[in-house]
Structure formats: structure tokens, C-alpha cells
Tab-separated table of C-alpha atoms in Angstrom:
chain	number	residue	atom	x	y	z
A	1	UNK	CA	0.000	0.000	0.000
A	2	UNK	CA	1.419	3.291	-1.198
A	3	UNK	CA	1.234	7.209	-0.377
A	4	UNK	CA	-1.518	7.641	-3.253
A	5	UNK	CA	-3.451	4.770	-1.762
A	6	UNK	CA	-3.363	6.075	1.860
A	7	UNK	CA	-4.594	9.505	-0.022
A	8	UNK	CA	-7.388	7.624	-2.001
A	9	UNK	CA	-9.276	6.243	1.629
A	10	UNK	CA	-8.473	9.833	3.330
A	11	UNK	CA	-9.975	11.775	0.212
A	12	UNK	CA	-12.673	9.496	0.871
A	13	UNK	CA	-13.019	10.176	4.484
A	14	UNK	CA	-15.016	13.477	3.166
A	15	UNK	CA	-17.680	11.533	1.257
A	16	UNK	CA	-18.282	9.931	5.119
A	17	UNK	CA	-17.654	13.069	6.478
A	18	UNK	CA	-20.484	15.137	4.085
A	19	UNK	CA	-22.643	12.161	4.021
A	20	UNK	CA	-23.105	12.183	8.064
A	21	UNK	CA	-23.700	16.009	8.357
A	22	UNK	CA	-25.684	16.224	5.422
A	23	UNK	CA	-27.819	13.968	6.993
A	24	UNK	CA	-27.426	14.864	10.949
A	25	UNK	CA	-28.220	18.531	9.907
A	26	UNK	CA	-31.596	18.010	8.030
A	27	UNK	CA	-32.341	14.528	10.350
A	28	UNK	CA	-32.416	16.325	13.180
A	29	UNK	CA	-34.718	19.520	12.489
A	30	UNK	CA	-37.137	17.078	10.709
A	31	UNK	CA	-36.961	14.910	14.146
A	32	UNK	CA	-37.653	17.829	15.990
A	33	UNK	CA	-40.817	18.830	14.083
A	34	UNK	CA	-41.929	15.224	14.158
A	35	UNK	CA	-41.536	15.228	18.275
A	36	UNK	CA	-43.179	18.264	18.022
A	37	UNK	CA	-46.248	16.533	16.416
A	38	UNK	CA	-46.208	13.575	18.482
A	39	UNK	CA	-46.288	15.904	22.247
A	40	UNK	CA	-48.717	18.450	20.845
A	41	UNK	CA	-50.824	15.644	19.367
A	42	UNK	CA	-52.159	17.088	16.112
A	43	UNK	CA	-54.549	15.041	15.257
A	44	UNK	CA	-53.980	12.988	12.001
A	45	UNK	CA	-50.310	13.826	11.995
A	46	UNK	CA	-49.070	12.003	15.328
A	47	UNK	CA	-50.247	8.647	14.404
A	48	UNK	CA	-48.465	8.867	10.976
A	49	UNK	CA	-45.475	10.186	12.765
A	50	UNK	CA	-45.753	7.005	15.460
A	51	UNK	CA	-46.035	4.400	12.318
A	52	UNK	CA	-43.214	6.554	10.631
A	53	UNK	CA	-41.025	6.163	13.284
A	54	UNK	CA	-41.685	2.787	14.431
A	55	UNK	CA	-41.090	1.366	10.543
A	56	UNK	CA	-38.186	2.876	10.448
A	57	UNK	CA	-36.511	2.058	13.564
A	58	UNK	CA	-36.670	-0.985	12.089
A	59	UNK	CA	-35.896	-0.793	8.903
A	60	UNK	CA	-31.905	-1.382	8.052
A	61	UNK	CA	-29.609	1.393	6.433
A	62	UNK	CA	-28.824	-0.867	3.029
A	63	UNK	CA	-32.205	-1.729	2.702
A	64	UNK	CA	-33.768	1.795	2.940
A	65	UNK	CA	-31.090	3.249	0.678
A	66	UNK	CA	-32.074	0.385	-2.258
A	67	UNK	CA	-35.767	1.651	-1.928
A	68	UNK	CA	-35.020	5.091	-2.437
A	69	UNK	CA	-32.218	4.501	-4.787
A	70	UNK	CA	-34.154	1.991	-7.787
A	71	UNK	CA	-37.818	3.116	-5.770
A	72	UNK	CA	-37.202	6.440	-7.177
A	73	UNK	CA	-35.783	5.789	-10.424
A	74	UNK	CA	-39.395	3.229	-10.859
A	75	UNK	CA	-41.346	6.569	-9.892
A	76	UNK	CA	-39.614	8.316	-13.059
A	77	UNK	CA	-37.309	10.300	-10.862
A	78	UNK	CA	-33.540	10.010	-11.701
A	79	UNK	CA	-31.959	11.355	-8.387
A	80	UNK	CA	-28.265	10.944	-7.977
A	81	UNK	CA	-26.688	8.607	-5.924
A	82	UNK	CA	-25.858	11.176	-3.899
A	83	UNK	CA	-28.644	12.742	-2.942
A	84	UNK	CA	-30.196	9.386	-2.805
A	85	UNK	CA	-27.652	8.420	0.208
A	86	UNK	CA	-28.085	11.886	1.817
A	87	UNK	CA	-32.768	10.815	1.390
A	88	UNK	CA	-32.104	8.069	2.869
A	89	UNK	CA	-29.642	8.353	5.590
A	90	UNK	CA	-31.652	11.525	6.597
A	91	UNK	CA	-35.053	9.811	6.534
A	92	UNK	CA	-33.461	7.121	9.122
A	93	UNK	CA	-31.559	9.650	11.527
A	94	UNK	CA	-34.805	11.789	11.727
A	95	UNK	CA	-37.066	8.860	13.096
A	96	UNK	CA	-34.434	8.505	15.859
A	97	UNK	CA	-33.800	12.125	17.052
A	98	UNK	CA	-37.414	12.177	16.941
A	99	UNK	CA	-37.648	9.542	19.427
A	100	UNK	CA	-34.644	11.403	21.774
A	101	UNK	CA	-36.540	14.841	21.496
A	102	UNK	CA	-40.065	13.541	22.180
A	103	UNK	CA	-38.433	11.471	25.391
A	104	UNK	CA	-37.273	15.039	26.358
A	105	UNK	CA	-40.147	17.066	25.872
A	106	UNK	CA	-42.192	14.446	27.558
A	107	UNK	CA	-39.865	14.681	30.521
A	108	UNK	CA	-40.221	18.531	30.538
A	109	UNK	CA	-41.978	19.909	33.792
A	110	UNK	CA	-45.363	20.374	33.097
A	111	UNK	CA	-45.587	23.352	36.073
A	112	UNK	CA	-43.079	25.780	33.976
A	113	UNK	CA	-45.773	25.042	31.244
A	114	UNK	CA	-48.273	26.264	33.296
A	115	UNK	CA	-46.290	28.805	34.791
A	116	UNK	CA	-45.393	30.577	31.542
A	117	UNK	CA	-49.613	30.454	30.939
A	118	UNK	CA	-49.888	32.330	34.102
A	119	UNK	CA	-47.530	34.940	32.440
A	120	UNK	CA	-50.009	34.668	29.590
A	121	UNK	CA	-47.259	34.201	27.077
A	122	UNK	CA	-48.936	32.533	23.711
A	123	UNK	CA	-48.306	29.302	22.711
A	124	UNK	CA	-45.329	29.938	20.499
A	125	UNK	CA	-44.049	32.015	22.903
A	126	UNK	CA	-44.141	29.321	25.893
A	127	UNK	CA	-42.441	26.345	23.172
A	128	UNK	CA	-39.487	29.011	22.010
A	129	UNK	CA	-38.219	30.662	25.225
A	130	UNK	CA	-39.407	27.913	28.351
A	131	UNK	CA	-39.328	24.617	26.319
A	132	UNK	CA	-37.214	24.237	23.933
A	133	UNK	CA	-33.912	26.086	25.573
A	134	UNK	CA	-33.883	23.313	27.721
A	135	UNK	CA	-34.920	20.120	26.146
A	136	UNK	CA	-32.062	21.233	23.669
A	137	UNK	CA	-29.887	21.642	26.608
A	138	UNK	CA	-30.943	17.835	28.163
A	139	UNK	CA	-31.327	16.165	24.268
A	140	UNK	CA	-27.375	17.159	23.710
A	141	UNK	CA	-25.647	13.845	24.877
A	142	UNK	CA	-28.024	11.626	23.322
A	143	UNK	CA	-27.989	13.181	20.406
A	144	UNK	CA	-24.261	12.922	19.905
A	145	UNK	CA	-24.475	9.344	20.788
A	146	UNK	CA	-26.977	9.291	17.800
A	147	UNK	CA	-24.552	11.313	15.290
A	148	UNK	CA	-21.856	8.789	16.228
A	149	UNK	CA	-24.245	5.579	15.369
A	150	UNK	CA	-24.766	7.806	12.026
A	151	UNK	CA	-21.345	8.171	11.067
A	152	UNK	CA	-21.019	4.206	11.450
A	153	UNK	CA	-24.580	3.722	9.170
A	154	UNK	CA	-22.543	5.518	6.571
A	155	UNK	CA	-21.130	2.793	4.838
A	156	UNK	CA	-24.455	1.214	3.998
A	157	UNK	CA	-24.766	3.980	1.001
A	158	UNK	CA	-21.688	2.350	-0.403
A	159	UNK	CA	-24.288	-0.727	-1.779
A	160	UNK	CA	-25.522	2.185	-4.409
A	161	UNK	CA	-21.928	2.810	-5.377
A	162	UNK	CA	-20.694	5.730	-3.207
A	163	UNK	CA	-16.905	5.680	-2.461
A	164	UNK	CA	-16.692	6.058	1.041
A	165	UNK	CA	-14.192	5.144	3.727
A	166	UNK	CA	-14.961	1.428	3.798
A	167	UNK	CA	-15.531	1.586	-0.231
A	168	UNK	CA	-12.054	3.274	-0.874
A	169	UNK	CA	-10.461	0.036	1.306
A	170	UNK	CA	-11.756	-2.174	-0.150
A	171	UNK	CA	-11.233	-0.994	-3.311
A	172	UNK	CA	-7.472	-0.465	-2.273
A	173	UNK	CA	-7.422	-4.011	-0.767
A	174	UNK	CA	-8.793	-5.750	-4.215
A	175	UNK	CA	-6.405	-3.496	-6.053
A	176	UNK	CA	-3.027	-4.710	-4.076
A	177	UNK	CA	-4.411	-8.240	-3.039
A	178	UNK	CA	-3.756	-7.003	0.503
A	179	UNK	CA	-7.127	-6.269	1.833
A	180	UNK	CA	-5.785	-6.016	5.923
A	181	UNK	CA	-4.017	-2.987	5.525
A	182	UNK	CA	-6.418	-0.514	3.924
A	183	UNK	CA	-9.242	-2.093	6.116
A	184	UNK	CA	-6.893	-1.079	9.509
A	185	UNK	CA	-6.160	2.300	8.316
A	186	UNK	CA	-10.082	2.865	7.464
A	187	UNK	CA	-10.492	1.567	10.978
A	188	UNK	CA	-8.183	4.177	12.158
A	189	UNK	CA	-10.161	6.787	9.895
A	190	UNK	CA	-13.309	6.292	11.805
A	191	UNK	CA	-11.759	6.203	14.955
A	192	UNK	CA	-10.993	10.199	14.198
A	193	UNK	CA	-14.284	11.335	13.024
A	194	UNK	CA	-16.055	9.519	16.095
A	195	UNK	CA	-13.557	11.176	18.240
A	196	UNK	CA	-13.859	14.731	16.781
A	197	UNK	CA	-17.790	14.408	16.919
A	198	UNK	CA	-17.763	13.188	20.722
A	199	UNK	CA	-14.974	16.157	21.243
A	200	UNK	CA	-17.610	18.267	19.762
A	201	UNK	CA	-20.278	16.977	22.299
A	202	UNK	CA	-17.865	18.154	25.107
A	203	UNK	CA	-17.821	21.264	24.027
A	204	UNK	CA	-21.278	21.597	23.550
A	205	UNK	CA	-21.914	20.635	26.965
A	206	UNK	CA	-18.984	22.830	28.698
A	207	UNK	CA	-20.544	25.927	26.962
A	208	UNK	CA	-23.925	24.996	28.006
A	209	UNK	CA	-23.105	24.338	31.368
A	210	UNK	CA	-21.339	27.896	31.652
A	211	UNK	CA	-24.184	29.263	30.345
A	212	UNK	CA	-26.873	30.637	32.825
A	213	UNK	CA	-29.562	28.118	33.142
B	1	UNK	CA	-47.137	-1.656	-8.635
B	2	UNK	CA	-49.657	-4.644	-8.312
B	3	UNK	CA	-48.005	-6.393	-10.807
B	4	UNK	CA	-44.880	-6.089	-8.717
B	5	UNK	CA	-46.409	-7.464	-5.547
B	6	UNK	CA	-48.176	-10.121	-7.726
B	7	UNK	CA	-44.711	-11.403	-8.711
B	8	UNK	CA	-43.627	-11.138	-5.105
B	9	UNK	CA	-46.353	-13.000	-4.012
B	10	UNK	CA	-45.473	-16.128	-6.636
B	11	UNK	CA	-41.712	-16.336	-5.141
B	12	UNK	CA	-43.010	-16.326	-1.698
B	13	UNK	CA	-41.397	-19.193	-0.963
B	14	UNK	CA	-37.668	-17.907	-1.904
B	15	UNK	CA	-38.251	-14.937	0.098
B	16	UNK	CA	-39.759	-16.679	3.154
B	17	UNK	CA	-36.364	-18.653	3.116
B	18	UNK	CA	-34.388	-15.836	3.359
B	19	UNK	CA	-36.571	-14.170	5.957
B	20	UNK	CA	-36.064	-17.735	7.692
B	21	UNK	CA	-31.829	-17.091	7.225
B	22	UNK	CA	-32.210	-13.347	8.709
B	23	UNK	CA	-34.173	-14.796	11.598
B	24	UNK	CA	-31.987	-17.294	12.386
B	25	UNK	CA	-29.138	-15.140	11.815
B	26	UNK	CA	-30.144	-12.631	14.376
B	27	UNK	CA	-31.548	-15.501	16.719
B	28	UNK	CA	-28.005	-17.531	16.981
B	29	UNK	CA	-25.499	-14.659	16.602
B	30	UNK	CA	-27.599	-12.433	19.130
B	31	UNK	CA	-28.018	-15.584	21.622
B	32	UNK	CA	-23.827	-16.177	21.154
B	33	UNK	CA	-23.621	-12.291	21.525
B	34	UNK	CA	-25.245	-12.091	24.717
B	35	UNK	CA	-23.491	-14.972	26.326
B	36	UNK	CA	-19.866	-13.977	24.699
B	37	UNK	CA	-20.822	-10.498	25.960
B	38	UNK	CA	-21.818	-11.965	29.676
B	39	UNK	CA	-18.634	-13.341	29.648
B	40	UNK	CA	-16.533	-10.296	28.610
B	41	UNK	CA	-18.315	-8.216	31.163
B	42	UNK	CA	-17.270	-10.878	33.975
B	43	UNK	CA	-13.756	-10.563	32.530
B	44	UNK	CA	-13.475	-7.025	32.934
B	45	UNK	CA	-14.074	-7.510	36.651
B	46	UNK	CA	-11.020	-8.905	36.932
B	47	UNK	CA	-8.260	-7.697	39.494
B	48	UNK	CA	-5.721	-7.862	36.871
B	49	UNK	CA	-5.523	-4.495	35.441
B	50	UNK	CA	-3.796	-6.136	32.034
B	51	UNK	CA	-7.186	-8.502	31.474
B	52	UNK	CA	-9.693	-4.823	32.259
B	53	UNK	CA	-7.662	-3.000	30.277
B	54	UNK	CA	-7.552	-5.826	27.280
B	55	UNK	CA	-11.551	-6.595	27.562
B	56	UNK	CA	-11.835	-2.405	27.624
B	57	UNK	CA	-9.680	-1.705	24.325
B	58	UNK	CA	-11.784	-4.727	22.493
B	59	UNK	CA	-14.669	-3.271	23.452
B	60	UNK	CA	-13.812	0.062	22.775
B	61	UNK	CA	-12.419	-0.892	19.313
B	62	UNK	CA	-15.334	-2.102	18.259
B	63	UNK	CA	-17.597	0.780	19.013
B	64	UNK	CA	-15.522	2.218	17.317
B	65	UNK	CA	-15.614	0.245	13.666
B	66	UNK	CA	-18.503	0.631	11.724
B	67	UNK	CA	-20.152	-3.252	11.197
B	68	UNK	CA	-19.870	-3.260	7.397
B	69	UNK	CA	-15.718	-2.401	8.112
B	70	UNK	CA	-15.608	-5.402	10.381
B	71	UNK	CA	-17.296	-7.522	8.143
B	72	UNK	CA	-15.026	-6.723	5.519
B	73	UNK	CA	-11.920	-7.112	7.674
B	74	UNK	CA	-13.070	-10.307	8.913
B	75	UNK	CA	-13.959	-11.833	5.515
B	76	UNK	CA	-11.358	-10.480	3.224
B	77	UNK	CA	-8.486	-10.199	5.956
B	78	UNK	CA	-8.443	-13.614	7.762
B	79	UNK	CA	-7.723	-15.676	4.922
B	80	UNK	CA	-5.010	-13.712	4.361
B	81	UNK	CA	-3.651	-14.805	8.187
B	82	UNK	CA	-4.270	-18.227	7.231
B	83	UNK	CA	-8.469	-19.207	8.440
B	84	UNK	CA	-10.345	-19.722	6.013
B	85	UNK	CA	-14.667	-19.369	6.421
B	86	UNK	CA	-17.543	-19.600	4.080
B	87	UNK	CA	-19.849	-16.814	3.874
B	88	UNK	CA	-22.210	-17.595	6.330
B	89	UNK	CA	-19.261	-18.367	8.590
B	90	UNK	CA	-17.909	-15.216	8.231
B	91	UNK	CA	-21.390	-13.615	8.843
B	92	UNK	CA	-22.050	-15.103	11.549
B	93	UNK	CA	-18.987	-14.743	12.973
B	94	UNK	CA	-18.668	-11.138	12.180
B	95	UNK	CA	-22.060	-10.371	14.369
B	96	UNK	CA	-21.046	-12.614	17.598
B	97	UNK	CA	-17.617	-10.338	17.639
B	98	UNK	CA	-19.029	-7.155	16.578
B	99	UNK	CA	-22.103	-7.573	18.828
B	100	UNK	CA	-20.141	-9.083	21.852
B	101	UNK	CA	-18.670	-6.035	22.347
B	102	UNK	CA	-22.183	-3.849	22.753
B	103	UNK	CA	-23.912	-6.697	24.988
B	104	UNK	CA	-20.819	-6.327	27.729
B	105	UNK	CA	-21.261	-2.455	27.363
B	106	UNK	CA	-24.924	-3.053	28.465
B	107	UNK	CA	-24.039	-5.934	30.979
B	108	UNK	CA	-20.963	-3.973	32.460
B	109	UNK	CA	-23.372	-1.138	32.781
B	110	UNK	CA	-25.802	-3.485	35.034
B	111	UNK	CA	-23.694	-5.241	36.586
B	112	UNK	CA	-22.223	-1.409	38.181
B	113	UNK	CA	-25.616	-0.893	39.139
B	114	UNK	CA	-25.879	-3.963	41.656
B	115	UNK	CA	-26.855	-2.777	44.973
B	116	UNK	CA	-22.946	-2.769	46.653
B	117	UNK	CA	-24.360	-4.794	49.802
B	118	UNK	CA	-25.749	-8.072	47.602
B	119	UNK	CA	-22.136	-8.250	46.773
B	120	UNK	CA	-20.559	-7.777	50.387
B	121	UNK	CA	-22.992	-10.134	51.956
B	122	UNK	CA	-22.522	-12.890	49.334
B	123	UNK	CA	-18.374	-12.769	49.693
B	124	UNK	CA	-19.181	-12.864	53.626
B	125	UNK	CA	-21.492	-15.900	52.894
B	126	UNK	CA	-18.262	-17.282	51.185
B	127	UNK	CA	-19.486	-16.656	47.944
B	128	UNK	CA	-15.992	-16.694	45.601
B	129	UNK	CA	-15.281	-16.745	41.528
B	130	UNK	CA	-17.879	-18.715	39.595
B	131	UNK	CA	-20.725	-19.407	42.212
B	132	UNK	CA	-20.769	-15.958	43.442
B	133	UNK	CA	-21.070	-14.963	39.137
B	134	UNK	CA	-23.788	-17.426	38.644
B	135	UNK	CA	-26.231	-17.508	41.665
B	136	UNK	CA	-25.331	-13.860	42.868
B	137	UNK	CA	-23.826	-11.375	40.070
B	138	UNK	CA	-25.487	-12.899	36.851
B	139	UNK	CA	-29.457	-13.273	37.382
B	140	UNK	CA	-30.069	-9.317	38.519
B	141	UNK	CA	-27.835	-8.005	36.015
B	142	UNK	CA	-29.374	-10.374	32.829
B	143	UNK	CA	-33.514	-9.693	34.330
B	144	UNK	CA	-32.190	-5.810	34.531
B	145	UNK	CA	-31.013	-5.410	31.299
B	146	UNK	CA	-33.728	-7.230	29.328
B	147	UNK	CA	-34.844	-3.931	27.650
B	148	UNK	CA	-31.578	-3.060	26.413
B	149	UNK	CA	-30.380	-6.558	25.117
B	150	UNK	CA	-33.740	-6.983	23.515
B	151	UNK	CA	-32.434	-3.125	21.731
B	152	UNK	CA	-29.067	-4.578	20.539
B	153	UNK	CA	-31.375	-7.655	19.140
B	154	UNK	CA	-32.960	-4.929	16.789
B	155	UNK	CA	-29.341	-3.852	16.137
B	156	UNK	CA	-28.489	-7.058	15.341
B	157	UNK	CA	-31.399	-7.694	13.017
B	158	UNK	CA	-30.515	-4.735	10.774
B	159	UNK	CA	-26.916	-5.527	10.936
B	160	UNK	CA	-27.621	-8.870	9.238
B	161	UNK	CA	-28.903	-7.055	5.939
B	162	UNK	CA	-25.226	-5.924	5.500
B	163	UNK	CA	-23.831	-9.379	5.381
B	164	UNK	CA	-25.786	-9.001	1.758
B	165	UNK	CA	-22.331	-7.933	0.731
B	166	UNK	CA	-20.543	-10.912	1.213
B	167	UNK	CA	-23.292	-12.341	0.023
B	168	UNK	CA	-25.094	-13.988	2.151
B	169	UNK	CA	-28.437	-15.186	0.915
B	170	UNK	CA	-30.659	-13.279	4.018
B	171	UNK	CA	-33.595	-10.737	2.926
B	172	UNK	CA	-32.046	-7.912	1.484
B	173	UNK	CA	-29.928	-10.044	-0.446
B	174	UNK	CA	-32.854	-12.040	-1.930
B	175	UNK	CA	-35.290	-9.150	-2.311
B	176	UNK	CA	-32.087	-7.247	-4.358
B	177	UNK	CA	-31.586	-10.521	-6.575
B	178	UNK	CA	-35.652	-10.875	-7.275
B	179	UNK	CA	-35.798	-6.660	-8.085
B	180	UNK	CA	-32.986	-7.233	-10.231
B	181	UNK	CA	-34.537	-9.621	-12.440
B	182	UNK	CA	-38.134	-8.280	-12.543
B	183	UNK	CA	-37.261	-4.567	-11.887
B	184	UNK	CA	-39.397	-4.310	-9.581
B	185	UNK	CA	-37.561	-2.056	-6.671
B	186	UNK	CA	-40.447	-0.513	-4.975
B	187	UNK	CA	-42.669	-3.930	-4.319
B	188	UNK	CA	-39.341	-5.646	-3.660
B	189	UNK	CA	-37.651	-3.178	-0.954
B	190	UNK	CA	-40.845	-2.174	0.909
B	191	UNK	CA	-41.709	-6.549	1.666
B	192	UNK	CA	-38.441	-6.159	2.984
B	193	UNK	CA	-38.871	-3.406	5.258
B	194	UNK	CA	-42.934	-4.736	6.162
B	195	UNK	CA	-40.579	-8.075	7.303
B	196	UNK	CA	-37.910	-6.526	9.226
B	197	UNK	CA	-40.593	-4.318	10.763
B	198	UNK	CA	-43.016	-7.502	11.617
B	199	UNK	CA	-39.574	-9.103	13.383
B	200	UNK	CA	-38.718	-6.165	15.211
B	201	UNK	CA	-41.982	-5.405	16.541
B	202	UNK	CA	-41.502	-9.407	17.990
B	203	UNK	CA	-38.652	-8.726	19.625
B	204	UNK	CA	-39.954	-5.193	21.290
B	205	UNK	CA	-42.722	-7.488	22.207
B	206	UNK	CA	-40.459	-10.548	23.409
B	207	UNK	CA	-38.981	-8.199	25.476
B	208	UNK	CA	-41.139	-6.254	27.086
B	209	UNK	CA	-42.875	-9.604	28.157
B	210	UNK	CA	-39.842	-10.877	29.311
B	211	UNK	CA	-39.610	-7.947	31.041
B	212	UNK	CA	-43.050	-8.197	33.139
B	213	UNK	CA	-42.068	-11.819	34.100
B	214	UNK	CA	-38.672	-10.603	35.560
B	215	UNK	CA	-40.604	-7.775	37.615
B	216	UNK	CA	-43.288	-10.157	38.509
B	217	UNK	CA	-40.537	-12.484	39.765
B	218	UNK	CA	-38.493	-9.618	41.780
B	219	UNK	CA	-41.942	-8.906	43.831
């Protein structure tokens, strides 16, 4: 295994690396709004949200990404792989922030609730500046756990041809007939971005916990 | 559409069989899991600060990897050292490591949470080594985790439609082989997902019995 090989699997390191916040950063707003439905309970919308969630929770990375991947191109629309990976990776990550926000906001203290009534702030009002502050604040460390378990669903994409850390080894490996090598130093490649997204969650938390509550 | 599920519905019996791999898949590995992981966790007790620190880094490793890696490494990078494993082998194999490693998170994590004093009282009853891990240690921590464990079973059951890549012949790798024939993605992929979905609300429900019976039990 040469220089241009170790090159090939780190250039590659920023399909993972766009994949997973491309799909963390539209996942979890769309989670949000979902856990939003489910503790308001708008009618109509929170039991499609519930079966929505519960399908798939269930429903494995590869498997998703082929239905979106050839289910679209049946429907008559060509997306790119791409975009495809980032649909589907999205579309699973959302179902599970959904489930860590709505834990949160169910756990939220139903007397500041009624306390910001008693102010007679409006509804909006009461969800932006009492509720949501915090269940951000408590939704932090699961959430990272979350991003982490993304970055690791990544490599499912790779079944609709994406080259992607575990893609670029083993395409190195079948290249130089030495497949442990590549596969160690991908190993070691995942071991960063985990780390720098768990570093991330420290941070998060140190600033939070600075901040006046 | 119809005509898709139509054609579906006349291989039924190929795709049951692969539905039957996937379940047995997840079954076996996640029942070698669980005890390989039960037996990890009791190995990180250890006083021996070389064994902790060895079970810690495996375990730690493997969080770590992302599944697909490690079934990669396992299948394309063993035979290369010299072991050689068919497919399913190597699948199966792949899941008891991989999900070893998450089962003695979960068990470690119980296992902490033992009331101190069960453990004092049992080493003043005598209690030493394997008897004290089986009568004393093992039971609470395994009835206390039973919502988690039945969790990583879910993990495990979506893990196994990776193993499509070194092909072995579970769902996902049938449903891909019958939509590549007929072209027919959309009837394909979603039986897939209605399956996984009908086996994972089974486990949920497996475990959440399993549960009541281990509360029932404690009272």
C-alpha cells in the first residue's frame, strides 16, 4: 500500500464526512418537528409520525437506501446517488432524534408550562423561550451518541456505489491483493471522526453548562 | 405496482427462506452475543488491570468500527492470516464479535448498578469466583437489562442485511436478486422493510414480556 493509496481512503473520508452532516443537519430539524407533532398531538399527523417512526426504527440502512435509490428511479425520478444516500440516511436519523426529542419534551416539567400560561405568554411564545432552551440543553448527549451511530450507518450507502471510507479500502485491498491494511487504516479513519464528533459533544456541553440556566 | 407485488407473491417461498436465514441469523449470533458479551463483562471484573484493560480496548475498538468495516476485515483479511470461512461463517462470525462487544457495554453497565451490599454479603457468605457470578452477580444483572439486550437484538437484526455484501443469501440479499430480475424495486424493498418491521416489533414485544415476568418475579 502506497502514499496515493493512503490519499485515495483519506480523500474518501469526506464523502463519510459530508454524508453524516448532510444527513445529521436536516435529520435532526425534521426529528424535531416530528416530536413536536407527536407531544402536541395534532390530530392525524401524530399517528403517521408514530407508524413513521416505528417502521423505520426498524428498517436497516442498506435496505432503505435500495428503496429510495431503484424506488425512485421506478417513480420516473432520476436522483443521484448522492442525494439518494443523503434521502435516505436523513429519513433514518430523523425517526431517531425524533424519538430522543419527544423522550425530552415528555420529561419537561409540566408546572413551567403552566407557569409561563400564568404569564399569559402565547403558545409559540411558551415552546421558544421555556421549552425548547432546555430540552435542547438535556437532548445534547443523546444526540451525539446518535450522530456517532450515524457516522457508522454511513457505509451502507456504499451498496448504491458511493466511495466512502470502507468503499475506498476495499477498493485499495482488491487493487493490491492485501485487503488487511487498507481495512486497519479505514479503521483508524473512523476512529478520528467519532472522536472529533464526541470532542464536539464536550464542548457543547462545557458551553452549556457555563451558560446561565 | 400490483403487478410487482403479484410477482412477489409467486416467489413467496424464496423470500420466506431468506426471511427464515435473517431470523436465524439474528436468533443464533444475538443468543452467542449475549453470552460472549456476559462473559466479557465478567472478565473485565477482573483484578488484573492487564485482562480490564484488554476486555476495555476490544470493546472500545469495536464501538468504534462501523459493522460493514468489520465484516469486511473479517472476511477479506483472515484468509489472508491463514483461516479460512464460508460466507455464512464469516457472517455469523462477524455479528457474535461485533455484537459481543455492545452486549458487555450493556451488561458492564448493570452489573455497576448492583446494589454494593448483595455483593458484600454474598463474599461474607463465602461466595468466591464462579458461584458468586452465577447464583449472585449474573441473574439481577441479565432480568435488569432485558430492555436493552432486547435493543441490541434490533441492532443485530438490521446488521444482518449488511452481510448481503458478502453475500449472504438473508432478505435484502434475496429481495435485491428478485428486483434485479423483474425490476421491480419498490414492491421488492418495501416486503423487505414490512418483514424486518413484523420481526422487530416481535422482539420489542419478546422483550417487554420478558420484562413483566422478571418484575413479577423480583416482587
Amino acid at each position: 500500500m502506497n502514499a496515493s493509496d493512503y490519499w485515495q481512503i483519506t480523500q474518501a473520508a469526506l464523502a463519510t464526512v459530508t454524508l453524516s452532516l448532510a444527513s445529521i443537519g436536516m435529520g435532526m430539524p425534521l426529528g424535531l418537528a416530528m416530536a413536536l407533532v407527536s407531544w402536541g398531538r395534532v390530530p392525524l399527523l401524530t399517528p403517521l409520525v408514530r407508524g413513521y417512526v416505528s417502521v423505520i426504527r426498524s428498517c436497516p440502512t442498506v435496505t432503505l437506501t435500495l428503496l429510495v435509490f431503484f424506488g425512485s428511479s421506478q417513480a420516473g425520478l432520476n436522483l443521484d446517488a448522492m442525494v439518494a444516500a443523503i434521502v435516505a440516511l436523513t429519513l433514518s436519523t430523523a425517526a431517531f432524534n425524533c424519538e430522543i426529542w419527544r423522550s425530552h419534551l415528555n420529561e419537561f416539567p409540566r408546572d413551567q408550562y403552566d407557569a409561563a400560561l400564568a404569564f399569559g405568554m402565547r403558545p409559540a411564545q411558551r415552546s421558544l423561550r421555556i421549552v425548547l432552551p432546555q430540552v435542547v440543553r438535556h437532548s445534547i448527549p443523546a444526540l451525539v451518541s446518535e450522530m456517532t451511530l450515524q457516522i457508522k450507518a454511513t457505509p451502507a450507502v456504499a451498496v448504491i456505489g458511493i466511495v466512502e471510507i470502507t468503499r475506498a479500502a476495499l477498493r485499495v485491498g482488491s487493487a493490491t491483493y492485501q485487503p488487511l491494511p487498507p481495512f486497519l487504516y479505514a479503521l483508524a479513519l473512523y476512529s478520528v471522526v467519532v472522536f472529533a464528533f464526541v470532542q464536539l459533544q464536550r464542548m457543547a456541553e462545557r458551553r452549556i453548562a457555563r451558560s446561565p440556566a | 405496482m400490483t403487478e410487482g407485488l403479484l410477482k412477489i407473491w409467486s416467489l413467496r417461498a424464496e423470500i420466506l427462506n431468506a426471511f427464515g436465514s435473517t431470523i436465524l441469523l439474528t436468533l443464533i449470533g444475538g443468543l452467542c452475543a449475549l453470552a460472549a458479551g456476559l462473559l466479557l463483562a465478567l472478565t473485565a471484573m477482573s483484578r488484573r488491570r492487564a485482562v480490564q484493560r484488554a476486555v476495555t480496548v476490544y470493546i472500545d475498538t469495536m464501538r468504534c468500527v462501523p459493522f460493514l468495516l468489520f465484516v469486511y476485515l473479517l472476511y477479506f483479511g483472515l484468509p489472508t492470516l491463514g483461516f479460512r470461512m464460508s460466507n455464512w461463517e464469516a457472517g455469523a462470525l462477524a455479528i457474535l464479535m461485533y455484537h459481543s462487544a455492545y452486549m458487555a457495554e450493556v451488561l458492564r453497565a448493570a452489573i455497576r448498578q448492583l446494589p454494593r451490599d448483595i455483593l458484600e454479603s454474598a463474599t461474607s457468605f463465602g461466595y468466591v469466583g464462579w458461584p458468586l457470578a452465577r447464583r449472585i452477580i449474573i441473574p439481577p444483572a441479565l432480568l435488569r437489562s432485558i430492555p436493552l439486550v432486547g435493543n441490541q437484538f434490533v441492532q443485530i437484526l438490521k446488521d444482518t442485511a449488511l452481510l448481503t455484501v458478502i453475500a449472504v443469501t438473508e432478505l435484502t440479499h434475496a429481495l435485491t436478486g428478485i428486483q434485479s430480475t423483474y425490476f421491480i424495486p419498490v414492491a421488492a424493498y418495501l416486503t423487505a422493510v414490512l418483514l424486518y418491521w413484523a420481526l422487530c416489533v416481535t422482539i420489542e414485544l419478546t422483550a417487554s414480556r420478558l420484562e413483566l415476568l422478571a418484575r413479577k418475579r423480583r416482587a
